[in-house]
């Protein structure tokens, strides 16, 4: 049965600021899921804490909202138990690159079949605008009057970790971002999609206009996303020109195949024998 965008109606009223870049990301996610022909019951959205972490509540799907920086372990566990689910993990730059930076790197290394959306507004928006790992050098706030030191370039980290799909979108380019999300969900393996997202309340530098003057689409150039050396250089490009599109992709073994669950009946479909736990209890007596 054809999927209707109305199936992804908001689950609750939004608490985002008017003009927040999260609105564009939400529209892109809904558009992509419809484009993929996925009904809400086929999708699991897993998020941490932050303005980005609220997004699963503003659409319709299965939802797990966990601890700050810790959505990844829950998402991997869900995918291992039910590989038929399409699992999208939602983080912000603080949640994903700061609090959850360790999970970020190990997930890329293991290559589970997940799609990871990182809303990068370059500040901790929920807690009043502290600098985050990706805040541009020298940017100040009331809480950081000395200015940010040096910005992390997470996409370069992802290429170095041999992440099998690395892309970047912009919240002001909804159709382009929706296409990236569709590609990420179709990709077999870990797909990182960073989204440049203006924060209209706490980031007065990286505005919609600032990005619109700088972003360009890799798909409109002769760029080859399978060239890892070129991808590393492209992932570091930031300033007067900022690339959006697929930066790096290649195929490699996924975690589910390595541990053998791909060939087994999904755990969620297996029957439960309550008496089986008796052996475990006996082992401790």
C-alpha positions as CSV (number, residue, x, y, z in Angstrom):
1,X,0.0,0.0,0.0
2,X,1.3,3.4,-1.0
3,X,2.6,5.5,1.9
4,X,0.9,8.9,2.5
5,X,2.8,11.8,4.1
6,X,-0.2,12.1,6.5
7,X,1.0,8.9,8.2
8,X,3.9,10.9,9.6
9,X,1.7,13.5,11.3
10,X,3.2,15.3,14.3
11,X,3.0,13.3,17.5
12,X,3.0,16.4,19.7
13,X,3.3,20.2,19.5
14,X,6.8,21.4,18.7
15,X,8.8,23.3,21.3
16,X,11.5,24.4,18.8
17,X,12.0,28.1,18.2
18,X,10.4,29.6,15.1
19,X,12.9,29.4,12.2
20,X,14.8,26.5,13.8
21,X,16.8,24.4,11.3
22,X,15.2,21.3,12.9
23,X,12.0,22.0,11.0
24,X,13.8,21.5,7.7
25,X,15.4,18.3,8.9
26,X,12.1,16.9,10.1
27,X,10.5,17.7,6.7
28,X,13.3,16.0,4.9
29,X,13.1,12.9,7.2
30,X,9.3,12.5,6.6
31,X,9.8,13.1,2.8
32,X,12.6,10.5,2.7
33,X,10.6,7.8,4.6
34,X,7.6,8.3,2.2
35,X,10.0,8.2,-0.8
36,X,11.3,4.9,0.5
37,X,7.8,3.5,0.8
38,X,8.2,2.9,4.5
39,X,5.2,3.0,6.9
40,X,5.7,4.3,10.4
41,X,5.6,0.8,12.0
42,X,8.6,-0.1,9.9
43,X,10.7,2.7,11.3
44,X,12.5,3.1,14.7
45,X,13.8,6.6,15.6
46,X,16.4,6.5,18.4
47,X,17.5,9.8,19.9
48,X,19.5,11.2,22.8
49,X,19.1,14.5,24.6
50,X,19.0,18.0,23.0
51,X,16.8,19.9,20.6
52,X,17.6,17.3,18.0
53,X,16.5,14.6,20.5
54,X,13.0,15.9,20.4
55,X,12.5,15.3,16.7
56,X,11.1,11.7,17.0
57,X,8.2,13.1,19.1
58,X,7.2,15.4,16.2
59,X,6.5,12.7,13.7
60,X,5.0,9.2,13.9
61,X,7.2,6.1,14.2
62,X,8.5,3.7,16.9
63,X,10.6,5.8,19.3
64,X,13.3,5.3,21.9
65,X,14.5,8.4,23.6
66,X,17.5,7.6,25.8
67,X,20.4,9.3,27.7
68,X,22.5,12.2,26.5
69,X,25.1,10.9,24.0
70,X,23.9,7.3,24.4
71,X,21.4,6.6,21.6
72,X,23.8,4.4,19.6
73,X,24.0,1.3,21.9
74,X,20.2,1.2,22.1
75,X,19.9,1.5,18.3
76,X,22.4,-1.3,17.7
77,X,20.6,-3.5,20.2
78,X,17.3,-2.9,18.5
79,X,18.7,-3.6,15.0
80,X,20.3,-6.8,16.3
81,X,17.0,-8.0,17.8
82,X,14.9,-7.0,14.7
83,X,16.9,-6.5,11.5
84,X,13.7,-5.9,9.6
85,X,13.4,-2.5,11.3
86,X,14.7,0.6,9.6
87,X,16.6,2.3,12.4
88,X,17.5,6.0,12.3
89,X,19.6,7.4,15.1
90,X,19.1,11.2,15.8
91,X,21.8,13.3,17.6
92,X,23.1,16.8,17.8
93,X,26.7,17.8,17.5
94,X,26.9,18.0,21.3
95,X,25.1,14.7,21.8
96,X,26.8,12.8,19.0
97,X,30.3,14.3,18.8
98,X,30.8,15.4,22.4
99,X,28.9,13.3,24.9
100,X,28.7,10.3,22.6
101,X,32.0,10.6,20.7
102,X,33.2,7.2,21.8
103,X,30.1,5.5,20.6
104,X,30.3,7.4,17.4
105,X,33.7,6.1,16.5
106,X,33.1,2.5,17.6
107,X,29.8,2.3,15.6
108,X,31.6,3.4,12.5
109,X,34.2,0.8,13.0
110,X,31.7,-2.0,13.5
111,X,29.5,-0.9,10.6
112,X,26.0,-1.9,11.8
113,X,23.2,-1.2,9.3
114,X,22.0,2.1,10.8
115,X,21.4,5.6,9.5
116,X,22.9,8.3,11.8
117,X,21.6,11.9,11.5
118,X,23.7,14.5,13.3
119,X,22.0,17.9,13.5
120,X,25.0,20.2,13.6
121,X,24.1,23.7,14.8
122,X,27.5,24.2,16.4
123,X,26.2,24.9,19.9
124,X,24.5,23.1,22.8
125,X,21.1,24.7,21.9
126,X,19.0,23.0,24.7
127,X,21.3,24.4,27.5
128,X,21.5,28.0,26.3
129,X,24.3,28.0,23.7
130,X,27.6,26.7,25.2
131,X,30.2,26.0,22.5
132,X,30.2,22.4,21.2
133,X,32.9,20.3,19.5
134,X,32.1,21.9,16.1
135,X,31.8,25.6,17.1
136,X,33.9,27.7,14.8
137,X,37.2,28.9,16.4
138,X,36.8,32.3,18.1
139,X,33.0,32.2,18.3
140,X,32.0,33.6,21.8
141,X,28.9,33.2,23.9
142,X,27.8,34.4,27.3
143,X,29.1,31.2,28.8
144,X,32.3,31.2,26.7
145,X,33.5,34.8,26.5
146,X,37.0,33.7,25.7
147,X,35.8,32.1,22.4
148,X,35.9,28.5,21.1
149,X,39.3,27.1,20.5
150,X,39.5,24.8,17.5
151,X,36.6,23.0,15.8
152,X,36.5,19.3,15.3
153,X,35.9,18.1,11.7
154,X,33.8,14.9,12.4
155,X,33.5,13.9,8.7
156,X,37.2,13.7,8.4
157,X,37.2,11.5,11.6
158,X,34.5,9.4,9.8
159,X,36.6,8.9,6.7
160,X,39.6,8.0,8.8
161,X,37.5,5.4,10.7
162,X,36.6,3.9,7.3
163,X,32.9,4.7,7.8
164,X,31.1,3.1,4.9
165,X,28.8,6.1,4.0
166,X,29.6,9.7,4.9
167,X,27.4,12.6,3.7
168,X,26.5,16.1,4.6
169,X,23.2,18.0,4.0
170,X,21.9,21.4,4.8
171,X,18.6,22.1,6.6
172,X,17.8,24.8,4.0
173,X,18.0,22.3,1.1
174,X,15.1,20.0,2.0
175,X,14.8,18.0,-1.2
176,X,18.5,17.5,-1.4
177,X,18.7,16.4,2.2
178,X,15.7,14.0,1.7
179,X,17.6,12.3,-1.2
180,X,20.7,11.9,1.0
181,X,18.6,10.3,3.8
182,X,17.0,7.9,1.2
183,X,20.5,6.9,0.1
184,X,21.7,6.5,3.6
185,X,18.8,4.2,4.5
186,X,19.3,2.1,1.4
187,X,23.0,1.8,2.1
188,X,23.9,-1.5,3.7
189,X,26.0,-0.5,6.7
190,X,26.6,2.6,8.9
191,X,25.5,5.8,7.1
192,X,26.5,9.1,8.7
193,X,24.6,12.1,7.5
194,X,25.6,15.4,9.1
195,X,23.1,18.2,8.6
196,X,24.2,21.8,8.8
197,X,21.5,23.4,10.9
198,X,21.2,27.1,11.8
199,X,20.3,27.8,15.5
200,X,18.4,31.1,15.3
201,X,18.6,31.7,19.1
202,X,22.2,31.0,20.1
203,X,24.4,30.9,16.9
204,X,24.5,34.3,15.3
205,X,27.4,33.5,12.9
206,X,26.3,30.3,11.1
207,X,22.9,31.6,9.8
208,X,20.9,30.5,6.8
209,X,22.4,33.3,4.8
210,X,25.9,32.4,5.9
211,X,25.4,28.8,4.7
212,X,23.6,29.7,1.5
213,X,26.6,31.8,0.5
214,X,29.0,28.9,1.0
215,X,27.4,25.4,0.4
216,X,27.8,23.7,-2.9
217,X,26.6,20.3,-4.1
218,X,29.2,17.6,-4.8
219,X,26.7,15.9,-7.2
220,X,27.1,18.9,-9.5
221,X,30.9,18.4,-9.8
222,X,33.1,15.6,-11.1
223,X,33.8,14.5,-7.5
224,X,34.3,10.7,-6.9
225,X,33.0,9.6,-3.5
226,X,34.8,6.3,-3.6
227,X,38.3,7.9,-3.5
228,X,39.2,7.8,0.2
229,X,42.1,10.3,-0.1
230,X,40.0,12.8,-1.9
231,X,37.2,12.2,0.6
232,X,39.5,13.1,3.5
233,X,40.5,16.3,1.9
234,X,36.8,17.1,1.1
235,X,35.8,16.4,4.6
236,X,38.2,19.1,5.9
237,X,36.9,21.7,3.5
238,X,35.3,24.5,5.5
239,X,35.2,28.3,5.2
240,X,34.4,30.1,2.0
241,X,33.1,26.9,0.4
242,X,31.4,24.0,2.2
243,X,30.6,20.8,0.3
244,X,27.2,19.0,0.7
245,X,26.4,15.6,-0.7
246,X,27.9,12.1,-0.5
247,X,31.6,12.6,0.6
248,X,32.6,8.9,0.9
249,X,31.0,5.6,0.4
250,X,32.2,2.0,-0.1
251,X,31.0,-1.5,0.8
252,X,32.3,-3.6,3.6
253,X,31.0,-6.3,6.0
254,X,28.3,-5.2,8.4
255,X,28.3,-6.1,12.1
256,X,25.1,-8.2,11.8
257,X,26.8,-10.5,9.3
258,X,30.0,-10.8,11.4
259,X,28.1,-11.9,14.6
260,X,25.8,-14.2,12.6
261,X,22.4,-12.7,13.3
262,X,21.7,-12.0,9.6
263,X,21.3,-15.8,9.0
264,X,19.1,-16.4,12.1
265,X,15.5,-15.9,12.9
266,X,15.2,-12.4,14.3
267,X,15.1,-12.4,18.1
268,X,11.9,-10.5,18.0
269,X,10.3,-13.4,16.1
270,X,11.6,-16.2,18.4
271,X,9.3,-17.7,21.0
272,X,10.1,-17.2,24.6
273,X,10.6,-20.1,27.1
274,X,10.4,-18.6,30.6
275,X,11.8,-21.8,32.1
276,X,15.1,-21.3,30.2
277,X,16.2,-18.8,32.8
278,X,16.2,-21.5,35.5
279,X,19.5,-22.7,34.3
280,X,20.9,-19.3,34.8
281,X,19.5,-19.1,38.3
282,X,20.9,-22.5,39.1
283,X,24.4,-21.4,38.0
284,X,24.4,-18.7,40.8
285,X,23.1,-21.0,43.6
